[in-house]
Each structure stands twice: as C-alpha cells, then as structure tokens.
Short mmCIF file of C-alpha atoms in Angstrom, two decimals:
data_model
loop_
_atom_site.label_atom_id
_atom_site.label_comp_id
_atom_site.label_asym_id
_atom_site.label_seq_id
_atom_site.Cartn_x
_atom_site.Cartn_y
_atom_site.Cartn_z
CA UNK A 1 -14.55 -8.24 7.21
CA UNK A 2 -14.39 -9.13 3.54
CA UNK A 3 -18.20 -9.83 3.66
CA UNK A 4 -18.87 -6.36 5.30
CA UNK A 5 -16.68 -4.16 2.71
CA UNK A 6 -18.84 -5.68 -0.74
CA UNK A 7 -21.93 -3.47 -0.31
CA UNK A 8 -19.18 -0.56 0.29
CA UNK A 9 -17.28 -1.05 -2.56
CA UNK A 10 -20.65 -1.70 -4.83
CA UNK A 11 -22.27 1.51 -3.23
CA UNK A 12 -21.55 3.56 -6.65
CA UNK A 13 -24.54 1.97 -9.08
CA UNK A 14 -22.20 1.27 -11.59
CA UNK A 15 -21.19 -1.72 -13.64
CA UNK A 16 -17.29 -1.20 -12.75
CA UNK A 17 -18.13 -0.75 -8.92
CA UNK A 18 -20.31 -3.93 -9.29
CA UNK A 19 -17.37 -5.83 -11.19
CA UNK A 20 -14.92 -4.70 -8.45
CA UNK A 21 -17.11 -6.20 -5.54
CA UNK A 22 -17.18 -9.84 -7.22
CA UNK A 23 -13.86 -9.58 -8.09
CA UNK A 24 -12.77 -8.82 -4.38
CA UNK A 25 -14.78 -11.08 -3.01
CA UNK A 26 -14.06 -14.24 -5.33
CA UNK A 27 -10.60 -13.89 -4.48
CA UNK A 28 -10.63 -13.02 -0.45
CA UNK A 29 -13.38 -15.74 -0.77
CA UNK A 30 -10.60 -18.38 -2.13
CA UNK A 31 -8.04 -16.93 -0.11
CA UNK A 32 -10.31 -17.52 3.29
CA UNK A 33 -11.07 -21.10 1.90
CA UNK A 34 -7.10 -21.92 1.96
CA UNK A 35 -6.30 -20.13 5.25
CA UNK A 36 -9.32 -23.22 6.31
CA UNK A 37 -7.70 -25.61 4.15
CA UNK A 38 -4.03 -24.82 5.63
CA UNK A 39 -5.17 -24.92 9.38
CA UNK A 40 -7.27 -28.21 8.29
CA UNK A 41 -4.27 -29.91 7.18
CA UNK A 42 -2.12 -28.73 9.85
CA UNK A 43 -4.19 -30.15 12.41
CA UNK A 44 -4.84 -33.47 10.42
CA UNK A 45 -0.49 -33.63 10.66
CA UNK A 46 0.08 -32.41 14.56
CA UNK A 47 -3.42 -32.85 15.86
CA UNK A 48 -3.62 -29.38 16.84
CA UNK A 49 -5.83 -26.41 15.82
CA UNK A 50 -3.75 -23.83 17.11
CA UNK A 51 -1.68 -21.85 13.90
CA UNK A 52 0.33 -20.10 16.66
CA UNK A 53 2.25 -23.76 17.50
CA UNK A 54 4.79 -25.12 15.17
CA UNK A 55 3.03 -26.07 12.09
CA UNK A 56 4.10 -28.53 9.19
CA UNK A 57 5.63 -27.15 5.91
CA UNK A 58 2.95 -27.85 4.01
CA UNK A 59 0.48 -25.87 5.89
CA UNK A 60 2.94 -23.08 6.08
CA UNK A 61 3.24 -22.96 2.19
CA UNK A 62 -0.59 -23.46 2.05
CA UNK A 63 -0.54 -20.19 4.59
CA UNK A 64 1.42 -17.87 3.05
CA UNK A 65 -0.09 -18.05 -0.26
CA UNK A 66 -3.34 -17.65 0.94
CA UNK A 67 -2.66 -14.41 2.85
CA UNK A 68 -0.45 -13.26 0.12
CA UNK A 69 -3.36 -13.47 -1.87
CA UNK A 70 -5.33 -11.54 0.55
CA UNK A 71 -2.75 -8.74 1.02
CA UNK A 72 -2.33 -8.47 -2.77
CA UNK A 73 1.21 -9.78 -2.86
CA UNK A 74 2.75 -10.30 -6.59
CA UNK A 75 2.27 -13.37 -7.81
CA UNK A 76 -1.47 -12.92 -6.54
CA UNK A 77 -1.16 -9.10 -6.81
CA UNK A 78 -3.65 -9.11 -9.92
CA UNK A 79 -6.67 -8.06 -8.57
CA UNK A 80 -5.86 -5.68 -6.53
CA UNK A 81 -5.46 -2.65 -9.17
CA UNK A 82 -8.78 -3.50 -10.92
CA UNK A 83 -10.66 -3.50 -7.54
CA UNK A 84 -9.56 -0.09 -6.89
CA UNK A 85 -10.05 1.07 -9.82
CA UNK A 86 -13.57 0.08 -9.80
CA UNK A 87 -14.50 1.74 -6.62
CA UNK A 88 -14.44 5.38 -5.39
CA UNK A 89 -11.05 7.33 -3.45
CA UNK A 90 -12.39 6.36 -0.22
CA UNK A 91 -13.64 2.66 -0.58
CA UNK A 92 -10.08 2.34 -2.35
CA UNK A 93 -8.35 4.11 0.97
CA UNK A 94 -10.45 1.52 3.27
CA UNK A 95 -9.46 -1.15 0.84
CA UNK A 96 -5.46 -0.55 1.48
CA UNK A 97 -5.24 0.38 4.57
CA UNK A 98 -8.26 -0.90 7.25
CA UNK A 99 -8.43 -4.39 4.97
CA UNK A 100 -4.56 -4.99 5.19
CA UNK A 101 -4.57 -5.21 8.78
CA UNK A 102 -6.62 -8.84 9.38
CA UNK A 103 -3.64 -10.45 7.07
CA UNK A 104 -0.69 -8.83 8.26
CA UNK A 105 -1.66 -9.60 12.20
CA UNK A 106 -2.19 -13.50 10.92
CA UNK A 107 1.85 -13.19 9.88
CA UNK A 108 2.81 -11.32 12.59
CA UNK A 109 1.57 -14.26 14.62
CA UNK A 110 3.04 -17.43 12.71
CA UNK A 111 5.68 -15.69 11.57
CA UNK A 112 7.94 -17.81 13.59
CA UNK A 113 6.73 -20.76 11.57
CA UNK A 114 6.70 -18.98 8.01
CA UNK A 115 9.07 -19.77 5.58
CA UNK A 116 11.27 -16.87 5.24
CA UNK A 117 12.56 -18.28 1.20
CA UNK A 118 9.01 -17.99 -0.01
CA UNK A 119 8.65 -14.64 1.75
CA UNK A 120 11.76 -13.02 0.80
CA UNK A 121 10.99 -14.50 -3.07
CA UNK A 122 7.74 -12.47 -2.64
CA UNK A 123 8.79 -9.44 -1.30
CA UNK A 124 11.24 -8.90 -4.17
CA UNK A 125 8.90 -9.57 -6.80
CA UNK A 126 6.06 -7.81 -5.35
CA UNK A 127 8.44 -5.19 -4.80
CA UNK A 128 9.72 -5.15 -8.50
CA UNK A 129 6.16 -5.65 -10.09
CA UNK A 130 4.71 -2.85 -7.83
CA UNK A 131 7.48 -0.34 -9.32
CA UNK A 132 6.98 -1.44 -13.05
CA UNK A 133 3.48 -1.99 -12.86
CA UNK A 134 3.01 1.95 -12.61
CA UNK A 135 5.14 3.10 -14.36
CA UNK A 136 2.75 3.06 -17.24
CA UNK A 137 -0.54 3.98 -15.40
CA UNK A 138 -2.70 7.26 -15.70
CA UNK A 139 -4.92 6.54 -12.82
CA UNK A 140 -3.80 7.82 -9.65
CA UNK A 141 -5.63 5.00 -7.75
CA UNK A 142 -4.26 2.60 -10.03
CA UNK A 143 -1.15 4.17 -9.10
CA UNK A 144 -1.65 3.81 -5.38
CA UNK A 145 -2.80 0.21 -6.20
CA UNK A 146 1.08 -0.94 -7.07
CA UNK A 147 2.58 1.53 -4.47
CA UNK A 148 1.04 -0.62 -1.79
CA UNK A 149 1.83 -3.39 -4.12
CA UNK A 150 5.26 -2.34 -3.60
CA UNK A 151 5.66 -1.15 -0.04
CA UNK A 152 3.49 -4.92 1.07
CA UNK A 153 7.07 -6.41 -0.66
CA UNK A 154 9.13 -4.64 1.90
CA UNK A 155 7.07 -5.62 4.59
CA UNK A 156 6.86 -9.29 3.22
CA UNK A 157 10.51 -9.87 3.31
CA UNK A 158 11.33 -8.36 7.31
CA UNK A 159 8.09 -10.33 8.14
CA UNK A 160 10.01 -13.57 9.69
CA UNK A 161 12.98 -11.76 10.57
CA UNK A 162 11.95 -8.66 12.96
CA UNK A 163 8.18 -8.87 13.22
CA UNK A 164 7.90 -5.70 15.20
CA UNK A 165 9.57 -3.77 12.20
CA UNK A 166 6.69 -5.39 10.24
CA UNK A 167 4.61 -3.59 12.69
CA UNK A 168 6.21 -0.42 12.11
CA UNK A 169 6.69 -0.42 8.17
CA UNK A 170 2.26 -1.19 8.36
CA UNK A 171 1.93 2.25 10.78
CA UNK A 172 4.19 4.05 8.24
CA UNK A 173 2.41 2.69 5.42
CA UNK A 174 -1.24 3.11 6.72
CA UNK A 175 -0.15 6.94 7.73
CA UNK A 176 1.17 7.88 4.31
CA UNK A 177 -1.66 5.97 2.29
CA UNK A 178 -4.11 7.90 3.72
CA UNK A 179 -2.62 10.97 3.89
CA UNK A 180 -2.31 10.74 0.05
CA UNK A 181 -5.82 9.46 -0.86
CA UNK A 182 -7.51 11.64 1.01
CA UNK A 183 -5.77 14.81 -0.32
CA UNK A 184 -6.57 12.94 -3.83
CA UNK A 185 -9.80 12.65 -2.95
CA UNK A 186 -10.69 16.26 -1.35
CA UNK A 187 -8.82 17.40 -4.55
CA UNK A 188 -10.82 15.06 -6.96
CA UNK A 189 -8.14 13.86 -8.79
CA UNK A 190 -8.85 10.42 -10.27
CA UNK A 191 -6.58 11.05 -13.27
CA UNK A 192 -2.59 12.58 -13.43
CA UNK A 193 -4.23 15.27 -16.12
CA UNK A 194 -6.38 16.14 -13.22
CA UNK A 195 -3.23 16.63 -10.74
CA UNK A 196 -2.11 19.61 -13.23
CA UNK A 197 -4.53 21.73 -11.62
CA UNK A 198 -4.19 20.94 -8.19
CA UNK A 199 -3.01 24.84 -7.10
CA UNK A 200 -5.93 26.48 -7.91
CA UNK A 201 -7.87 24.35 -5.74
CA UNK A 202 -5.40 24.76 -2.68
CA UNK A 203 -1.74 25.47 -3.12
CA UNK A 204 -1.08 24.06 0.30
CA UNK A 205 -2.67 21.11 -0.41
CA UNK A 206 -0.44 20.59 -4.08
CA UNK A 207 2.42 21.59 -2.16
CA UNK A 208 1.47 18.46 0.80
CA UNK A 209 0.85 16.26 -2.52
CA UNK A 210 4.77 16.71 -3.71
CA UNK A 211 6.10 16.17 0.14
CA UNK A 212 3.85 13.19 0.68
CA UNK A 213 4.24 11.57 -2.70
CA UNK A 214 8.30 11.61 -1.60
CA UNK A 215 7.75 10.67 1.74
CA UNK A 216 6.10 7.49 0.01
CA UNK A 217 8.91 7.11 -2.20
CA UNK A 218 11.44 6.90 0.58
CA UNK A 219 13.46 9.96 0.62
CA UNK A 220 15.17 11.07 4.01
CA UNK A 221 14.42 13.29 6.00
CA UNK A 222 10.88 12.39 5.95
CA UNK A 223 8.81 9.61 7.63
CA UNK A 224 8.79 7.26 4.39
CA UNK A 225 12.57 6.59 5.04
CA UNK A 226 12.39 4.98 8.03
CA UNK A 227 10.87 1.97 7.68
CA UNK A 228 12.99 1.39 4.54
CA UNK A 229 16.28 1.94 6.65
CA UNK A 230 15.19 -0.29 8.88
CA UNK A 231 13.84 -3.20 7.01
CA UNK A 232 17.39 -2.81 4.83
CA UNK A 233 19.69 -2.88 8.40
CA UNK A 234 17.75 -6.00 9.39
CA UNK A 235 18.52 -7.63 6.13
CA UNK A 236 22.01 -6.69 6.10
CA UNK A 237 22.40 -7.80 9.76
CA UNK A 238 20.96 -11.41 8.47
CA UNK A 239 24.05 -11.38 5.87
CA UNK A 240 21.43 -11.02 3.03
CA UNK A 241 22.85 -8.40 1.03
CA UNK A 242 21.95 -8.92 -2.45
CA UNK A 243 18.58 -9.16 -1.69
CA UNK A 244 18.88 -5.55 1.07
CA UNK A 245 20.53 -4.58 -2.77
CA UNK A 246 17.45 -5.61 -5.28
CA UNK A 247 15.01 -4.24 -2.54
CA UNK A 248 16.64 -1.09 -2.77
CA UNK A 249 17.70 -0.43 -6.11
CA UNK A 250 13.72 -2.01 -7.13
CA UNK A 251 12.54 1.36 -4.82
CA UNK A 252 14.10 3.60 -7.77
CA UNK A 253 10.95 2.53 -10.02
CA UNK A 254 8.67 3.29 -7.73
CA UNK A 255 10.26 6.88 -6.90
CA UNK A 256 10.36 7.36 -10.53
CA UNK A 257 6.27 7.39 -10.80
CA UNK A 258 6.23 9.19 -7.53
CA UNK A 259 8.17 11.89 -9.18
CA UNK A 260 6.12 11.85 -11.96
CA UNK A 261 3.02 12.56 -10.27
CA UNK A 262 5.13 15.28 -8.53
CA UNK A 263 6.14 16.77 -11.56
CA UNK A 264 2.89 16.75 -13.11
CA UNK A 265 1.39 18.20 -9.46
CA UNK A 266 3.64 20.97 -8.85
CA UNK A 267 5.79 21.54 -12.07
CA UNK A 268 4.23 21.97 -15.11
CA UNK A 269 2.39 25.01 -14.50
CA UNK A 270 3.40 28.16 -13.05
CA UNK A 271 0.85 29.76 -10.68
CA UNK A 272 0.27 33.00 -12.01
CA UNK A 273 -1.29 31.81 -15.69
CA UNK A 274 -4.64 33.34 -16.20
CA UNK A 275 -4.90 31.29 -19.77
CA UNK A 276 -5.69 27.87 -18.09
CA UNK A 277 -9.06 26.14 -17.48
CA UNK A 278 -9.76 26.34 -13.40
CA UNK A 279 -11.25 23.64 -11.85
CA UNK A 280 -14.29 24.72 -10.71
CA UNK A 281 -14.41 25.74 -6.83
CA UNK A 282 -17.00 23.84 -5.72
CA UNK A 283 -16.14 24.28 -1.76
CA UNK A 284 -13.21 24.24 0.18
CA UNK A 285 -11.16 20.91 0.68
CA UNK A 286 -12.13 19.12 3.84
CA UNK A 287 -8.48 19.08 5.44
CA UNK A 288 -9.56 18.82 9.52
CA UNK A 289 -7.74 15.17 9.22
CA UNK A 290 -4.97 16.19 6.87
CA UNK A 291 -3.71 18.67 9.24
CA UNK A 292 -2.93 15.75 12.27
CA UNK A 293 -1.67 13.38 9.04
CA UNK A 294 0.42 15.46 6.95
CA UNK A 295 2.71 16.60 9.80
CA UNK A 296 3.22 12.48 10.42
CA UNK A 297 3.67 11.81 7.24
CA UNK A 298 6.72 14.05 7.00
CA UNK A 299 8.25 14.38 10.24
CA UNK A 300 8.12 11.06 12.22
CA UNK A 301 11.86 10.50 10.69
CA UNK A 302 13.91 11.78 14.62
CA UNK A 303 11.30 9.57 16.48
CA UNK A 304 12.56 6.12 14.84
CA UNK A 305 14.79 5.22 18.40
CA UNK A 306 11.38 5.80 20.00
CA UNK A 307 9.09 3.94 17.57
CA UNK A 308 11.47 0.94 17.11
CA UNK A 309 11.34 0.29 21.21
#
C-alpha cells in the first residue's frame, strides 16, 4: 500500500511533491518496521504469531505507536501536514481517506488487547493539536491535514471501548473528507484567499462548501454529529467524563477554523459585485460524485439507530 501510493504522490515533477514522497515513505517505512518489531517480540514472549490472541504489554505499546504513527496520530502527527501539502487535492484525498483504512482495521482487530490509557492520552492530544494546529494555517489542505488530525483523536479514544463505533466515526469521516476535497479540488482552491471566490464558479457548490465544512465541525442536524454523540455517550457510559468533557470542549477549535473557512467561502462577498476579479471559467465543476456525497454528508443524522446496528 504505502509502496504503491509514492509514485502517486511524486507524480507532480516538483521538488515539494518529491520531498512529500520520502517523507511519507520514511515514516510508514519506520512505522511498518515496528508493527514487525511488535509482532516479533510478541511471539518471542507467547510463542505465537497471531496479533489477534492476547499479546504482552510490551508489544501492545510497541503496536500502538507504530500505527499511530501510520494514521498520523499527535505525538507522531508531524508529517502528515507537510505530506499533503506537498502533493496535489486528490493524492492528498487518497492520502486521508483510502490510506487510513489498513491502520484503523489493524486496531479494530487487537483492540481487545490495546491499551485503552495510551489511546485515550492520544486521542485527546491529537484531538487538541489537530484544533490548534489550524488555527493558524492558510492552506486549505493543510487545513484538512489537522481536521483529520483531529477527527483520528476521536476515533482513537472509542477504539478499545466500542470498536464498531470506530467503524462508524471512519465511514463518517471518509464521507465528509471527500466530499470536501473534492469540491476543493473541482473549485481549485488550494488557498482560503482562493475560497473568496468560490460563487462565481458555482454558487451551489460554495453553498455545499459552508454545509459540509459544518457537518465536519460537528453541528446537529447534519451527519458530522453523529459520530461525535456517539463516541461522547460511550465515554460517559464508561464513567469517563472529564475526558467525554476535553474531547468536546477541544471540538470548539476545530469549529472555529471550520467557520473561518465558512466565513471566508460564503460571507465576505456579496454576489451581485461586478468590481471583483472572477476566476476564470475554465469549465464546469465535475460534480457527478458530489451529488451521491453531499446529500450523505448532510443528512445521514435520522439513520444513526440504523447505522449503529
């Protein structure tokens, strides 16, 4: 997998795409090299190969940190905003959603042996870093880059609790991800000075932009809320309430750069002013896919009792 995304990410022939490649491969390369290590010293302790069996807390640690490392998880969340940056809207949409899937199954099956401390420690923090982290950016894939930073925090700390909510929270995440970078990219909009002129390109499409960008931040009634609802019952039910209370209030930072991307989207300029610069209209968006994922992305919020079965 990791092998067959480089000459993707290096397609552009460009120092920064080139830069991104090694960087993403030098650290899923480590990462892979202490999944090997964990399961090496696991079987050294129980004799077995098999990660799915009760494994020793050292190879747990080992584990976690490795595929923490490969989801982008804060502490080992640092290359995962440089990567994207380096690459182009799409490579960056495969990179957080298609890539994230090979980790997250590995929890999802040892997550009866994880350590839920280390997880929970890493969910908060991820979650707090991926809400400060952009507050300052100007890059909307940059941007992106600590939203999944963030949202990979909630799913961190349910992960050894309700594993199928885990599940969930990944559809959810995967849905709205790619509903925004692909109405980024149809909209070429690499920058938030670039957002500004989203209507004259397509309206509808600036209007999906504001409704998406607070679907990602949470907000009921959409889609975004559900998995947050969820993941905060499950912690409350395990009598962990400050920690249901840091998650939480840490979503506020995160909502706060949604809502300035919002602003900047929908906000700043009225419609009818013939003294701005148009973007040029080069051809229509492509928006065959968005018209299946935008729905989702807002109105999934009545099926939860159906999802969570």
């Amino acid at each position: 997998n990791t092998l067959a995304i480089i000459p993707i990410i290096s397609k552009q022939h460009h120092p920064r795409a080139t830069e991104a490649a090694t960087k993403y491969f030098l650290t899923q390369a480590a990462a892979s090299a202490l999944i090997l290590f964990s399961s090496t010293t696991n079987a050294w302790y129980t004799g077995s190969w098999d990660i799915t069996q009760t494994m020793t807390p050292v190879s747990t640690t080992l584990l976690t940190s490795a595929l923490a490392m490969k989801l982008g998880l804060a502490p080992m969340h640092f290359w995962l905003p440089e990567v994207l940056q380096g690459t182009t809207m799409i490579s960056a949409l495969i990179i957080m959603t298609w890539q994230k899937l090979a980790p997250i199954t590995l929890i999802y099956l040892t997550s009866h042996s994880l350590s839920p401390t280390i997880l929970l420690i890493m969910g908060l923090t991820s979650s707090l870093i991926g809400g400060w982290g952009g507050l300052n950016q100007t890059q909307t894939r940059k941007i992106m880059a600590y939203s999944s930073i963030a949202h990979l925090g909630w799913m961190a700390a349910v992960a050894t609790m309700m594993p199928n909510i885990l599940i969930l929270t990944l559809m959810m995440y995967i849905l709205m991800t790619t509903t925004m970078l692909l109405t980024l990219a149809s909209m070429k909009s690499p920058t938030i000075q670039d957002l500004a002129m989203t209507w004259t390109t397509s309206p509808a499409l600036a209007t999906a932009i504001l409704l998406t960008l607070l679907s990602l931040g949470g907000l009921p009634p959409l889609t975004g809320f559900m998995p947050k609802w969820l993941i905060l019952e499950t912690l409350m039910i395990e009598n962990l309430m400050p920690m249901a209370t840091l998650l939480a209030m840490s979503t506020l930072l995160s909502l706060f750069f949604y809502l300035r991307l919002t602003y900047t989207t929908t906000l700043t300029m009225a419609p009818n002013n013939p003294m701005t610069k148009y973007k040029w209209r080069y051809k229509n968006p492509d928006t065959p896919l968005l018209t299946t994922l935008v729905p989702s992305t807002l109105l999934l919020l009545p099926l939860t009792p159906l999802l969570t079965l």
